[in-house]
Amino acid sequence: MATNDESKKVRKLQVRRFKPEENPEKHYLNEEKGLWAWMTTVDHKKIGLMYLGSIVFFFFVAGVLALLLRTELLTPARSFMDADMYNQVFTLHGAIMIFFFLVPSVPAVLGNFILPLQLGAKDVAFPRLNLASYYIYVIGALFTLFAIFTGGVDTGWTFYTPYSSTTSGGNIMAMTFGIFILGFSSILTGINFMVTIHKMRSPGITWNKLPLNLWGLYATSIIQILATPVLAITLLLLTMERMLSIGIFDPAIGGDPVLYQHFFWFYSHPAVYIMIVPGFGIISEVISTFSRKVIFGYWAIALSSLAIAFIGFLVWGHHMFTAGQSSLANMVFSFLTFLVGIPTGIKIFNWLATMYKGSIDLKTPMVYALVFLFLFTIGGFTGIMLGALAVDIHLHDTYYVVAHFHYVMMGGMVMAFLAGLHYWWPKMFGKMYSEFWAKITCAVIFVGFNMTFLPQFVMGAQGMPRRYFNYIDQFQSFHQFSTIGAYIMGVGFVMMAAYMIHSLVKGKPASSNPWGSRALEWQTSSPVPLHNFEHTPVIINGPYDYHKPMSEFQLGIAAKHGHHHAEEEVAVKVSKQEKE
Amino acid sequence: MLPPAKSTTAAETDALFHFITSVSLILLLGITIAIVYFAWKYRRRSEDDVTPVITHNSTLEITWSVIPLILVMIVFGWGLTGYMNLTTPPDDAYEIRVVAKSWLWEFHYQNGHVSVNEMHVPVDRPVKLVMSSDDVIHSLYIPDYRVKMDVLPNRYTSLWFEATEIGESVIYCAEYCGTAHSNMLATAHVHSQEDFEIWLETAGAEDDDMDPVARGEQLVTRNACDTCHSSDGTRLQGPTFQGLFGSEREMEDGEIVVADENYIRESILEPNARITAGYQPVMPSYAGTLDDRQIDAIIEYIKTLE
Ligand SMILES: [Cu+2]
């Protein structure tokens, strides 16, 4: 169907204008029915929803655990649980939030759902592998949970040796093994996404027309593929130590416990970027859509994600400034940490510049995006504080660090996820939610969040160490304030669950493009048809070209046998890996 | 926001802390004002709003990359200088050996004296702590001095400070180390040079002529047993010593044991071998800290508490 003529770079395509069907009778949610059809589906959208269900469950569990912790901290001594219990609960809270919620949330849920749609593809490159990744995730999660519960693991989510190897017996192994299985899911998803982005783009999607969300996911995939294997190496070394008594981490047989920290952070620091980089992608989409304006500094945003992905591999040592590594190492790690701050800062300014002279509509996703900008900026600045060597010596392992990473992970990543969820919700379910309740809820969560974590900066600066079951009386009022904030946040999430469920059951039907976005995923029906598009989309404009009329974004290859009078011819840039 | 600065190096750390906090607050304020102002000024007026096509602006982009870069490089250099000071102890520093174990701190002085959970140092004199752990990783943290260093099982680490004020400061364990991690506190007592020397001579001196009961009582205070065990029946973290000797104790697993000499000895050397019902296994082992004579004295002392 493509006519390749005079220029090698450009080809002419016969296209038609396709308007998405409104309120389609058949869509991906109702074309295949029944539990079995869901469990064995290879449809990326359903797999995305299955991940959504799973991570919501884990978020709920870990959230309840957080409330238990905060309740215990109402008084300086024992309130209602004992120290061992407390230690197990914070271990579970951290491990579940990080490994079962944060790492898979954006890529596996929103990435799975949106990535093929933004490419105009029918599915990801390897749909079966995609389903397998989901089951690997479930198996890994169950295995890890089993290990934690049976072993009463109380090591903190960082599993530092030798504490972890001496107290939890064999369970540190089972634990690492479970997370290793989870890691596979991550690696496979990363590979799947990368191949899909390279090979499955619709005609006309050249690299400079790739939505920034996909640049974010692309950078994330690189990290997933390169960092996660280190976890496997760590496991192998632990096994060798246990089975063959080769001293690696255990000082009792000549190993070095700090080596374990290096391994752990070599994976876990990049993992921080697995959590946050895809969030940057979402924010770019949302801010551009709700400002109806071309994104400012497309390449700056795209390349800074890649830069973060690469430099992110070289900063792990900043978790270990007081661990006894050499001054030289500390100096280098501190320096590189500051470098990684720059591309992050650049993005914030780009997003602001995108809003400048835009046509801003403060719908819920946009409100979450702005909340993200505010909270994440605080997270970033406090990160600079912790990167400064002399200051980190004082602040390391205090509540300052706890507050910092909650601002980055929850204020950044979770807010970005919520922006994305509210943004794509109509596309996922074909229903709208109540704008009113959504905004109220956002306000409640915002207030609760800041009440919870702002006092923790103060406590930390004053020297309150983290992971403390008892604390000295001086900190009680801060802790109580923080606990009240956590309850408020909890109420916020319950409200969210309520209006989301209401939306599913009784929500108003959503149009195909309720936000007036130019992005490709909005040029098909809501909910999406089983095969995403009824045609092969053809792209001649960038995803943020709000100065072009909407109809220019609704082009598709004209059917061979069709007799359409509306056919026309467009010139499309060809890139090598594009699919036919 | 910061605790009182009581060491010579604290001021520099604080200055950097305040510098970063102020610059951040200014920038955050700017960003927030921009967000709010844009959201209001450029709010959507109609569905047909036309927005300008501004794809990039090199001058602007270079500016907002270079200025932050300069700022973070200042922070980097400043932080590094402070850190080099923190890690380079003066040659004439007074050395104290610190041994950490789950969950207490031992301070060994040059004359052989050991104090548990109490660190005594002279004012206006650099002190260097040479530290190691008997079990897992701990971390010695004195917020008032802005110093912290991990304490490792397989090698020595060190930190130094020079206290500038006579008084007391809290010492924490900052690296998570299990059940009683949050109880692993100690106190830094800063004395004048003369008082410190007097303390060092008298505190360490053990009077062999002292009668065992008095000696036991002294050891109970010195080894911080009394932070967890009362002598008057009050329930602290551990059971009271009052009426302990000769009584029947119920263990966690239901076993009934009579608290005789052997039981008390075992409790001190291997506290986790048998856990008293209703209590947490948080008592540190005193193996290697107390010798047999000292344990005898403690037992004699406990016997008197009826
Ligand atoms: Cu400790």
GROMACS .gro file of N, CA and C in nm, chain A residues 125-187:
model
  189
  125ALA      N    1   0.488  -0.592   2.139
  125ALA     CA    2   0.556  -0.679   2.043
  125ALA      C    3   0.539  -0.827   2.078
  126PHE      N    4   0.544  -0.859   2.209
  126PHE     CA    5   0.533  -0.999   2.251
  126PHE      C    6   0.418  -1.014   2.350
  127PRO      N    7   0.297  -1.028   2.299
  127PRO     CA    8   0.182  -1.030   2.390
  127PRO      C    9   0.184  -1.145   2.490
  128ARG      N   10   0.229  -1.262   2.447
  128ARG     CA   11   0.231  -1.376   2.540
  128ARG      C   12   0.332  -1.352   2.651
  129LEU      N   13   0.447  -1.299   2.612
  129LEU     CA   14   0.550  -1.268   2.711
  129LEU      C   15   0.495  -1.169   2.813
  130ASN      N   16   0.411  -1.079   2.763
  130ASN     CA   17   0.352  -0.979   2.848
  130ASN      C   18   0.264  -1.045   2.955
  131LEU      N   19   0.185  -1.143   2.912
  131LEU     CA   20   0.101  -1.215   3.009
  131LEU      C   21   0.190  -1.292   3.105
  132ALA      N   22   0.294  -1.354   3.050
  132ALA     CA   23   0.387  -1.428   3.137
  132ALA      C   24   0.447  -1.334   3.241
  133SER      N   25   0.482  -1.212   3.201
  133SER     CA   26   0.540  -1.118   3.297
  133SER      C   27   0.444  -1.095   3.413
  134TYR      N   28   0.316  -1.086   3.379
  134TYR     CA   29   0.219  -1.064   3.486
  134TYR      C   30   0.220  -1.179   3.585
  135TYR      N   31   0.218  -1.301   3.532
  135TYR     CA   32   0.214  -1.415   3.625
  135TYR      C   33   0.344  -1.427   3.703
  136ILE      N   34   0.454  -1.392   3.640
  136ILE     CA   35   0.581  -1.394   3.713
  136ILE      C   36   0.574  -1.294   3.829
  137TYR      N   37   0.515  -1.180   3.800
  137TYR     CA   38   0.498  -1.079   3.906
  137TYR      C   39   0.415  -1.135   4.021
  138VAL      N   40   0.304  -1.201   3.987
  138VAL     CA   41   0.217  -1.254   4.092
  138VAL      C   42   0.290  -1.361   4.173
  139ILE      N   43   0.358  -1.452   4.101
  139ILE     CA   44   0.429  -1.559   4.171
  139ILE      C   45   0.537  -1.499   4.261
  140GLY      N   46   0.613  -1.406   4.206
  140GLY     CA   47   0.720  -1.342   4.284
  140GLY      C   48   0.664  -1.275   4.408
  141ALA      N   49   0.552  -1.205   4.391
  141ALA     CA   50   0.493  -1.134   4.504
  141ALA      C   51   0.448  -1.233   4.611
  142LEU      N   52   0.382  -1.340   4.569
  142LEU     CA   53   0.333  -1.437   4.667
  142LEU      C   54   0.451  -1.503   4.740
  143PHE      N   55   0.552  -1.536   4.663
  143PHE     CA   56   0.670  -1.601   4.721
  143PHE      C   57   0.734  -1.511   4.827
  144THR      N   58   0.750  -1.384   4.791
  144THR     CA   59   0.813  -1.290   4.884
  144THR      C   60   0.728  -1.273   5.009
  145LEU      N   61   0.597  -1.257   4.989
  145LEU     CA   62   0.508  -1.240   5.104
  145LEU      C   63   0.516  -1.361   5.196
  146PHE      N   64   0.516  -1.478   5.134
  146PHE     CA   65   0.526  -1.601   5.211
  146PHE      C   66   0.655  -1.601   5.293
  147ALA      N   67   0.765  -1.562   5.229
  147ALA     CA   68   0.893  -1.559   5.299
  147ALA      C   69   0.889  -1.462   5.416
  148ILE      N   70   0.828  -1.346   5.393
  148ILE     CA   71   0.825  -1.246   5.500
  148ILE      C   72   0.741  -1.296   5.617
  149PHE      N   73   0.623  -1.351   5.583
  149PHE     CA   74   0.532  -1.392   5.690
  149PHE      C   75   0.587  -1.508   5.770
  150THR      N   76   0.636  -1.610   5.700
  150THR     CA   77   0.683  -1.727   5.776
  150THR      C   78   0.808  -1.694   5.853
  151GLY      N   79   0.892  -1.607   5.799
  151GLY     CA   80   1.019  -1.580   5.866
  151GLY      C   81   1.011  -1.463   5.961
  152GLY      N   82   0.898  -1.394   5.962
  152GLY     CA   83   0.889  -1.273   6.043
  152GLY      C   84   1.004  -1.180   6.012
  153VAL      N   85   1.029  -1.157   5.884
  153VAL     CA   86   1.145  -1.076   5.847
  153VAL      C   87   1.132  -0.935   5.905
  154ASP      N   88   1.234  -0.890   5.974
  154ASP     CA   89   1.228  -0.759   6.039
  154ASP      C   90   1.354  -0.680   6.008
  155THR      N   91   1.402  -0.692   5.885
  155THR     CA   92   1.532  -0.633   5.854
  155THR      C   93   1.522  -0.496   5.791
  156GLY      N   94   1.400  -0.447   5.770
  156GLY     CA   95   1.386  -0.327   5.686
  156GLY      C   96   1.395  -0.372   5.541
  157TRP      N   97   1.341  -0.289   5.449
  157TRP     CA   98   1.337  -0.334   5.310
  157TRP      C   99   1.474  -0.340   5.248
  158THR      N  100   1.577  -0.293   5.321
  158THR     CA  101   1.711  -0.292   5.265
  158THR      C  102   1.790  -0.419   5.295
  159PHE      N  103   1.741  -0.502   5.385
  159PHE     CA  104   1.801  -0.634   5.413
  159PHE      C  105   1.951  -0.629   5.439
  160TYR      N  106   1.999  -0.527   5.508
  160TYR     CA  107   2.144  -0.517   5.529
  160TYR      C  108   2.198  -0.639   5.601
  161THR      N  109   2.307  -0.692   5.548
  161THR     CA  110   2.382  -0.794   5.621
  161THR      C  111   2.473  -0.719   5.718
  162PRO      N  112   2.523  -0.780   5.824
  162PRO     CA  113   2.497  -0.917   5.866
  162PRO      C  114   2.368  -0.931   5.948
  163TYR      N  115   2.298  -0.820   5.975
  163TYR     CA  116   2.178  -0.835   6.056
  163TYR      C  117   2.082  -0.932   5.989
  164SER      N  118   2.062  -0.914   5.859
  164SER     CA  119   1.964  -0.997   5.789
  164SER      C  120   2.009  -1.143   5.786
  165SER      N  121   2.139  -1.167   5.774
  165SER     CA  122   2.181  -1.306   5.763
  165SER      C  123   2.183  -1.375   5.899
  166THR      N  124   2.195  -1.296   6.008
  166THR     CA  125   2.201  -1.362   6.137
  166THR      C  126   2.064  -1.382   6.201
  167THR      N  127   1.971  -1.290   6.174
  167THR     CA  128   1.845  -1.303   6.247
  167THR      C  129   1.737  -1.379   6.172
  168SER      N  130   1.725  -1.355   6.044
  168SER     CA  131   1.610  -1.413   5.977
  168SER      C  132   1.640  -1.548   5.916
  169GLY      N  133   1.749  -1.606   5.956
  169GLY     CA  134   1.782  -1.739   5.910
  169GLY      C  135   1.783  -1.746   5.759
  170GLY      N  136   1.721  -1.849   5.707
  170GLY     CA  137   1.722  -1.868   5.563
  170GLY      C  138   1.630  -1.773   5.490
  171ASN      N  139   1.552  -1.696   5.566
  171ASN     CA  140   1.449  -1.621   5.496
  171ASN      C  141   1.499  -1.505   5.413
  172ILE      N  142   1.618  -1.459   5.445
  172ILE     CA  143   1.673  -1.354   5.360
  172ILE      C  144   1.692  -1.409   5.220
  173MET      N  145   1.727  -1.537   5.212
  173MET     CA  146   1.744  -1.602   5.081
  173MET      C  147   1.611  -1.610   5.008
  174ALA      N  148   1.511  -1.663   5.079
  174ALA     CA  149   1.380  -1.679   5.018
  174ALA      C  150   1.328  -1.543   4.971
  175MET      N  151   1.349  -1.446   5.055
  175MET     CA  152   1.308  -1.309   5.028
  175MET      C  153   1.374  -1.256   4.902
  176THR      N  154   1.506  -1.262   4.898
  176THR     CA  155   1.578  -1.213   4.781
  176THR      C  156   1.535  -1.291   4.658
  177PHE      N  157   1.511  -1.420   4.677
  177PHE     CA  158   1.469  -1.501   4.564
  177PHE      C  159   1.334  -1.453   4.510
  178GLY      N  160   1.241  -1.424   4.601
  178GLY     CA  161   1.112  -1.373   4.557
  178GLY      C  162   1.127  -1.242   4.479
  179ILE      N  163   1.214  -1.157   4.530
  179ILE     CA  164   1.231  -1.028   4.463
  179ILE      C  165   1.305  -1.047   4.331
  180PHE      N  166   1.388  -1.149   4.327
  180PHE     CA  167   1.455  -1.186   4.202
  180PHE      C  168   1.352  -1.229   4.096
  181ILE      N  169   1.251  -1.306   4.140
  181ILE     CA  170   1.145  -1.346   4.047
  181ILE      C  171   1.071  -1.221   3.998
  182LEU      N  172   1.037  -1.135   4.093
  182LEU     CA  173   0.972  -1.009   4.057
  182LEU      C  174   1.056  -0.933   3.954
  183GLY      N  175   1.187  -0.937   3.976
  183GLY     CA  176   1.278  -0.867   3.887
  183GLY      C  177   1.264  -0.916   3.744
  184PHE      N  178   1.244  -1.045   3.729
  184PHE     CA  179   1.229  -1.100   3.594
  184PHE      C  180   1.111  -1.037   3.523
  185SER      N  181   1.004  -1.022   3.597
  185SER     CA  182   0.886  -0.960   3.539
  185SER      C  183   0.922  -0.821   3.487
  186SER      N  184   1.002  -0.751   3.568
  186SER     CA  185   1.045  -0.617   3.532
  186SER      C  186   1.131  -0.619   3.405
  187ILE      N  187   1.226  -0.710   3.401
  187ILE     CA  188   1.316  -0.719   3.285
  187ILE      C  189   1.236  -0.750   3.159
   0.00000   0.00000   0.00000
